[in-house]
Coordinates of C-alpha atoms and ligand atoms in Angstrom, one line a residue:
M169 CA 18.6 19.6 40.0
T170 CA 16.5 21.9 42.1
Y171 CA 15.7 25.2 40.5
S172 CA 15.6 28.1 42.9
K173 CA 14.2 31.4 42.0
W174 CA 16.4 34.3 42.8
G175 CA 15.1 37.7 41.6
S176 CA 14.0 36.9 38.0
T177 CA 16.7 34.3 37.6
M178 CA 16.4 30.5 38.0
I179 CA 19.5 28.9 39.5
D180 CA 20.3 25.3 38.8
V181 CA 21.6 23.9 42.1
S182 CA 21.2 20.4 43.5
R183 CA 19.4 19.7 46.8
E184 CA 22.7 18.3 48.2
K185 CA 24.4 21.6 47.4
L186 CA 21.7 23.7 49.1
V187 CA 21.8 21.6 52.2
E188 CA 25.6 21.7 52.3
M189 CA 25.5 25.5 52.0
Y190 CA 23.0 25.7 54.9
R191 CA 25.1 23.4 57.0
K192 CA 28.3 25.5 56.4
M193 CA 26.5 28.7 57.4
L194 CA 25.3 27.0 60.6
E195 CA 28.8 25.7 61.3
I196 CA 30.2 29.2 61.1
R197 CA 27.4 30.6 63.4
Y198 CA 27.9 28.0 66.1
F199 CA 31.6 28.2 65.8
E200 CA 31.6 31.9 66.3
E201 CA 29.1 31.7 69.2
K202 CA 31.5 29.2 70.9
V203 CA 34.5 31.5 70.3
F204 CA 32.6 34.3 71.9
E205 CA 31.9 32.1 74.9
L206 CA 35.5 31.0 75.2
Y207 CA 36.7 34.6 74.9
G208 CA 34.4 35.4 77.8
Q209 CA 36.2 32.7 79.8
N210 CA 39.6 34.2 79.1
L211 CA 40.7 31.3 77.0
V212 CA 41.5 33.3 73.8
P213 CA 44.8 35.1 73.8
G214 CA 44.7 38.3 71.8
T215 CA 41.6 39.6 70.2
I216 CA 38.8 38.3 68.0
H217 CA 36.6 39.6 65.2
L218 CA 33.5 37.5 64.8
Y219 CA 31.9 36.8 61.5
A220 CA 28.3 36.0 62.7
G221 CA 25.8 37.7 60.5
Q222 CA 27.9 37.7 57.4
E223 CA 27.8 33.9 56.7
A224 CA 26.0 34.2 53.4
V225 CA 28.9 36.0 51.8
A226 CA 31.7 33.5 52.6
V227 CA 29.4 30.5 52.0
G228 CA 27.9 31.9 48.8
V229 CA 31.2 32.8 47.3
C230 CA 33.2 29.7 48.4
S231 CA 30.3 27.4 47.2
A232 CA 31.0 28.7 43.7
L233 CA 34.8 27.9 43.9
R234 CA 36.7 24.7 43.4
K235 CA 39.1 23.3 46.1
E236 CA 42.1 24.5 44.1
D237 CA 40.9 28.0 43.7
Y238 CA 42.4 30.6 46.1
I239 CA 40.9 32.9 48.6
T240 CA 42.4 35.7 50.7
S241 CA 40.8 36.8 54.0
T242 CA 40.8 39.6 56.5
H243 CA 41.0 40.1 60.3
R244 CA 37.4 38.8 60.4
G245 CA 38.4 35.5 58.8
H246 CA 37.0 32.5 60.7
G247 CA 34.0 32.3 58.3
H248 CA 36.2 32.4 55.2
C249 CA 38.4 29.6 56.5
I250 CA 35.4 27.4 57.4
A251 CA 33.6 28.1 54.1
K252 CA 36.7 27.1 52.1
G253 CA 36.9 23.8 54.0
A254 CA 39.4 24.3 56.8
D255 CA 39.5 21.8 59.6
L256 CA 37.4 23.2 62.5
K257 CA 39.7 21.6 65.1
R258 CA 42.8 23.2 63.8
V259 CA 41.1 26.6 63.4
M260 CA 39.8 26.4 67.0
A261 CA 43.2 25.3 68.3
E262 CA 44.9 28.2 66.6
I263 CA 42.4 30.7 68.1
L264 CA 43.0 29.2 71.6
G265 CA 46.8 29.4 71.0
R266 CA 47.4 25.7 71.0
K267 CA 50.2 23.7 69.4
T268 CA 47.8 21.7 67.2
G269 CA 46.5 24.9 65.5
Y270 CA 47.2 26.0 61.9
C271 CA 50.2 28.2 63.0
K272 CA 51.2 25.9 65.9
G273 CA 49.3 28.3 68.2
K274 CA 51.7 31.2 67.5
G275 CA 49.5 33.2 65.1
G276 CA 46.0 33.2 66.5
S277 CA 42.7 34.3 65.0
M278 CA 44.1 36.7 62.4
H279 CA 46.8 34.5 60.9
I280 CA 45.1 31.3 59.8
A281 CA 46.0 29.9 56.4
D282 CA 45.7 26.5 54.8
F283 CA 47.4 26.3 51.4
S284 CA 46.1 22.7 50.9
I285 CA 42.5 24.1 50.4
G286 CA 43.6 27.4 48.7
M287 CA 43.2 29.5 51.8
L288 CA 46.1 32.0 51.4
G289 CA 45.6 33.6 54.8
A290 CA 43.9 36.0 57.1
T291 CA 45.7 39.3 57.8
A292 CA 45.5 41.8 60.6
V293 CA 46.4 44.6 58.2
V294 CA 43.3 46.2 56.7
G295 CA 43.5 46.0 52.9
A296 CA 46.5 43.7 52.8
G297 CA 44.6 40.8 51.2
L298 CA 44.0 42.8 48.1
P299 CA 47.5 42.9 46.6
I300 CA 48.1 39.3 47.8
A301 CA 45.0 38.1 45.9
T302 CA 46.1 40.2 42.9
G303 CA 49.5 38.6 43.0
A304 CA 48.0 35.1 43.3
A305 CA 45.7 35.8 40.3
L306 CA 48.7 37.0 38.3
S307 CA 50.5 33.8 39.1
V308 CA 47.5 31.8 38.0
K309 CA 47.4 33.7 34.7
L310 CA 51.1 33.3 34.0
Q311 CA 51.0 29.6 34.8
K312 CA 47.9 29.2 32.7
T313 CA 46.0 27.1 35.3
S314 CA 42.2 27.5 35.3
Q315 CA 42.1 28.6 39.0
V316 CA 40.4 31.8 40.1
V317 CA 40.9 33.9 43.2
A318 CA 38.3 35.3 45.6
C319 CA 39.5 38.3 47.7
F320 CA 37.4 39.2 50.7
F321 CA 37.7 42.6 52.3
G322 CA 35.5 45.2 54.1
D323 CA 34.0 48.6 53.3
G324 CA 36.8 50.2 55.4
A325 CA 39.5 48.4 53.3
S326 CA 38.0 49.8 50.1
N327 CA 39.3 53.2 51.2
Q328 CA 42.9 52.0 51.4
G329 CA 45.3 52.6 48.6
T330 CA 45.8 48.9 48.1
F331 CA 42.2 48.6 47.0
H332 CA 42.6 51.1 44.1
E333 CA 46.0 49.8 43.1
S334 CA 44.9 46.2 43.1
L335 CA 41.7 46.8 41.2
N336 CA 43.5 48.8 38.5
M337 CA 46.2 46.2 38.0
A338 CA 43.7 43.3 38.0
A339 CA 41.6 45.1 35.4
I340 CA 44.3 46.0 33.0
W341 CA 45.8 42.5 33.1
K342 CA 42.3 40.9 33.0
L343 CA 43.2 38.7 36.1
P344 CA 40.8 35.9 37.2
I345 CA 39.7 37.4 40.4
L346 CA 36.5 38.2 42.4
F347 CA 36.9 41.3 44.6
V348 CA 34.3 40.6 47.3
C349 CA 33.6 43.7 49.4
E350 CA 31.6 42.8 52.6
N351 CA 30.0 46.1 53.2
N352 CA 28.8 45.7 56.8
L353 CA 28.3 49.5 57.0
Y354 CA 31.0 50.1 59.6
A355 CA 34.8 50.1 59.9
M356 CA 35.3 49.7 63.6
G357 CA 33.0 52.5 65.0
T358 CA 32.9 54.6 61.8
S359 CA 29.9 54.3 59.6
Q360 CA 30.3 54.3 55.9
S361 CA 28.2 57.5 55.5
R362 CA 30.9 59.4 57.5
V363 CA 33.8 58.5 55.2
M364 CA 32.3 58.0 51.7
L365 CA 30.0 60.2 49.6
I366 CA 28.8 57.2 47.6
E367 CA 26.3 54.6 48.7
N368 CA 27.4 51.7 46.6
I369 CA 31.1 50.8 46.7
A370 CA 30.7 48.7 43.6
D371 CA 30.2 52.0 41.7
R372 CA 34.0 52.3 42.0
A373 CA 34.5 49.4 39.6
A374 CA 33.6 51.7 36.6
A375 CA 36.7 53.8 37.4
Y376 CA 38.8 50.8 36.5
G377 CA 36.7 49.5 33.6
M378 CA 35.7 46.6 35.6
V379 CA 32.3 44.9 36.1
G380 CA 30.8 45.8 39.4
T381 CA 27.6 44.8 41.1
T382 CA 25.9 45.5 44.5
I383 CA 23.9 42.7 45.9
D384 CA 22.0 41.6 49.0
G385 CA 24.8 39.9 51.0
N386 CA 22.4 38.3 53.4
D387 CA 20.8 36.2 50.6
V388 CA 23.2 33.3 50.1
L389 CA 21.6 32.3 46.8
A390 CA 22.1 35.8 45.4
V391 CA 25.7 35.7 46.5
Y392 CA 26.2 32.2 45.1
Q393 CA 24.6 33.1 41.7
T394 CA 26.6 36.3 41.3
A395 CA 29.8 34.6 42.3
R396 CA 29.2 31.8 39.8
E397 CA 28.7 34.3 37.0
A398 CA 31.9 36.1 38.0
V399 CA 33.9 32.8 38.3
E400 CA 32.7 31.8 34.9
R401 CA 33.8 35.1 33.4
A402 CA 37.2 34.9 35.2
R403 CA 37.9 31.3 34.0
K404 CA 37.1 32.4 30.4
G405 CA 39.8 35.1 30.7
E406 CA 37.3 38.0 30.8
G407 CA 38.8 39.5 33.9
P408 CA 37.9 40.6 37.4
T409 CA 34.6 41.6 39.0
L410 CA 33.9 43.7 42.0
I411 CA 31.0 42.3 44.0
E412 CA 29.7 44.4 46.9
C413 CA 27.7 42.4 49.4
K414 CA 25.5 44.5 51.8
T415 CA 25.6 42.8 55.1
Y416 CA 25.8 43.4 58.9
R417 CA 27.9 41.9 61.7
H418 CA 25.8 40.8 64.6
K419 CA 28.4 41.5 67.3
G420 CA 30.6 44.5 67.9
H421 CA 33.8 45.1 65.9
S422 CA 36.1 43.0 68.2
R423 CA 36.5 41.6 71.7
M424 CA 33.7 42.9 73.9
D425 CA 32.8 46.0 71.8
P426 CA 29.1 46.6 72.6
A427 CA 28.7 48.6 69.4
K428 CA 26.8 51.4 71.0
Y429 CA 27.5 53.5 67.9
R430 CA 24.9 51.6 66.0
P431 CA 21.2 52.8 66.3
K432 CA 19.0 50.2 68.0
E433 CA 16.5 50.3 65.2
E434 CA 19.2 49.6 62.6
V435 CA 20.4 46.6 64.6
E436 CA 16.9 45.3 64.9
E437 CA 16.2 45.7 61.2
W438 CA 19.3 43.8 60.3
L439 CA 18.7 41.0 62.8
K440 CA 15.4 40.4 61.0
K441 CA 17.4 39.9 57.9
D442 CA 19.5 37.1 59.5
P443 CA 21.0 35.2 56.5
I444 CA 20.6 31.8 58.2
K445 CA 17.0 32.2 59.1
R446 CA 16.2 33.6 55.7
F447 CA 17.9 30.6 53.9
Q448 CA 16.2 28.2 56.3
D449 CA 12.7 29.6 55.5
R450 CA 13.6 29.4 51.8
L451 CA 14.6 25.8 52.1
F452 CA 11.4 25.0 53.9
E453 CA 9.4 26.7 51.2
M454 CA 11.3 24.8 48.4
N455 CA 10.7 21.5 50.3
V456 CA 14.4 21.0 50.4
L457 CA 14.4 20.8 54.2
T458 CA 12.0 19.3 56.8
E459 CA 11.9 20.2 60.5
D460 CA 13.4 16.8 61.3
E461 CA 16.3 17.2 58.8
K462 CA 16.9 20.7 60.2
G463 CA 17.1 19.3 63.8
E464 CA 19.5 16.6 62.6
I465 CA 21.8 19.1 60.9
E466 CA 21.8 21.3 63.9
R467 CA 22.7 18.4 66.2
A468 CA 25.5 17.3 63.9
V469 CA 27.0 20.8 63.6
I470 CA 26.8 21.4 67.4
A471 CA 28.6 18.1 68.0
E472 CA 31.3 18.9 65.4
V473 CA 31.9 22.3 67.0
E474 CA 32.0 20.8 70.5
E475 CA 34.5 18.3 69.3
A476 CA 36.7 21.1 67.9
V477 CA 36.6 22.8 71.3
K478 CA 37.4 19.6 73.1
F479 CA 40.3 18.9 70.8
A480 CA 41.6 22.5 71.2
L481 CA 41.3 22.5 75.0
E482 CA 43.0 19.2 75.3
S483 CA 45.9 20.3 73.1
P484 CA 49.1 21.7 74.7
Y485 CA 50.4 25.3 74.3
P486 CA 53.5 25.6 72.3
S487 CA 56.7 25.6 74.4
P488 CA 58.8 28.7 74.9
E489 CA 61.7 27.0 73.0
E490 CA 59.6 27.0 69.8
A491 CA 58.9 30.7 69.9
L492 CA 61.4 31.6 67.2
E493 CA 60.7 28.6 65.0
D494 CA 58.8 29.3 61.7
V495 CA 59.5 33.0 62.1
Y496 CA 60.7 34.6 58.9
A497 CA 61.1 38.3 59.8
Ligands
TPP708 C1 46.3 49.3 57.8 C2 45.4 49.2 59.0 N1 44.8 50.3 59.5 C3 44.0 50.3 60.6 C4 43.8 49.1 61.2 C5 42.9 49.1 62.5 N2 41.6 48.4 62.1 C6 41.4 47.1 62.3 S1 40.0 46.6 61.7 C7 39.6 48.1 61.1 C8 38.3 48.3 60.4 C9 38.1 47.6 59.2 O1 36.9 47.8 58.6 P1 36.3 47.0 57.4 O2 37.4 46.9 56.4 O3 35.0 47.6 57.0 O4 36.2 45.5 58.0 P2 35.2 45.0 59.1 O5 35.9 45.1 60.4 O6 33.9 45.8 59.1 O7 34.9 43.6 58.8 C10 40.6 49.0 61.4 C11 40.5 50.4 61.0 C12 44.5 48.0 60.8 N3 44.3 46.8 61.4 N4 45.2 48.1 59.7
MG709 MG1 33.1 47.0 57.6

């Protein structure tokens, strides 16, 4: 075991696990860069919301989960899917609208789900993941399995009614759930300070009698350690936790949004806190990673993403006759 210092806490985590976390974060980053490039080439039908910059949240949380545990996602969901172990090829194929994708190319970026790895789905409706996650956690409790649920959502979603209803229900029923708020300071072009009088969204946990904590969402070990503690409490029947991760998206809200509403100094400051660079420096310091190993990992990840792109581009589009298949409403 390697012991890594996080704040005043020592985390017991193996070298393999640390490298795996680093690799997953890189996978998400390269994947998103590729999606951005493909979008620019007009190969992505619909819109996209990129996760680059927020990798430490998805990877930190999902690294504390088991395969059978559940997650719910958002419109910015590629990172959650990848962190939970989705097949890069099928994710890319879905984003490019191809038949080999998770929804046979008919759902696109915001509808990817993979029940075989506990990924209950992305959703275009802001705040819609919260009641789904709460329902999943209730089912876990009633069936007495030892699973837990991690529910990802944004700062904007925390102003929706679904947030308040879900947190209250989860608290009174002591459901095994982690409410993971990715506070990237903006909901589209609206900064948090324009729509909330509080600075820390985790303060809202107290209103439901729930444990709440605000952490550095760009420090993957901080996220991992906090998620582990919340998972442990959830598995013991001690109920939900609200974890607010302060983070920042590198790109605009969606498509080609240049995000001109963000002050230049703010962007620069957050780019310096890039979660991947920070983790990489930490791994060098801890002697977990060498320059050679870093290069090897990068090459392997780039090859894997390129393979996913090739697979997607070589896959056919669904045929018009299939348009109404698998449609439930
Ligand atoms: C119910 C609903 N209202 C409004 C929208 C339009 N919309 C899409 S994303 C978004 C902002 C969401 O912000 P946040 O929850 O902070 O997530 P982020 O985009 O920052 O990841 C809005 C308002 C929507 N999709 N669904
Ligand atoms: Mg936001």
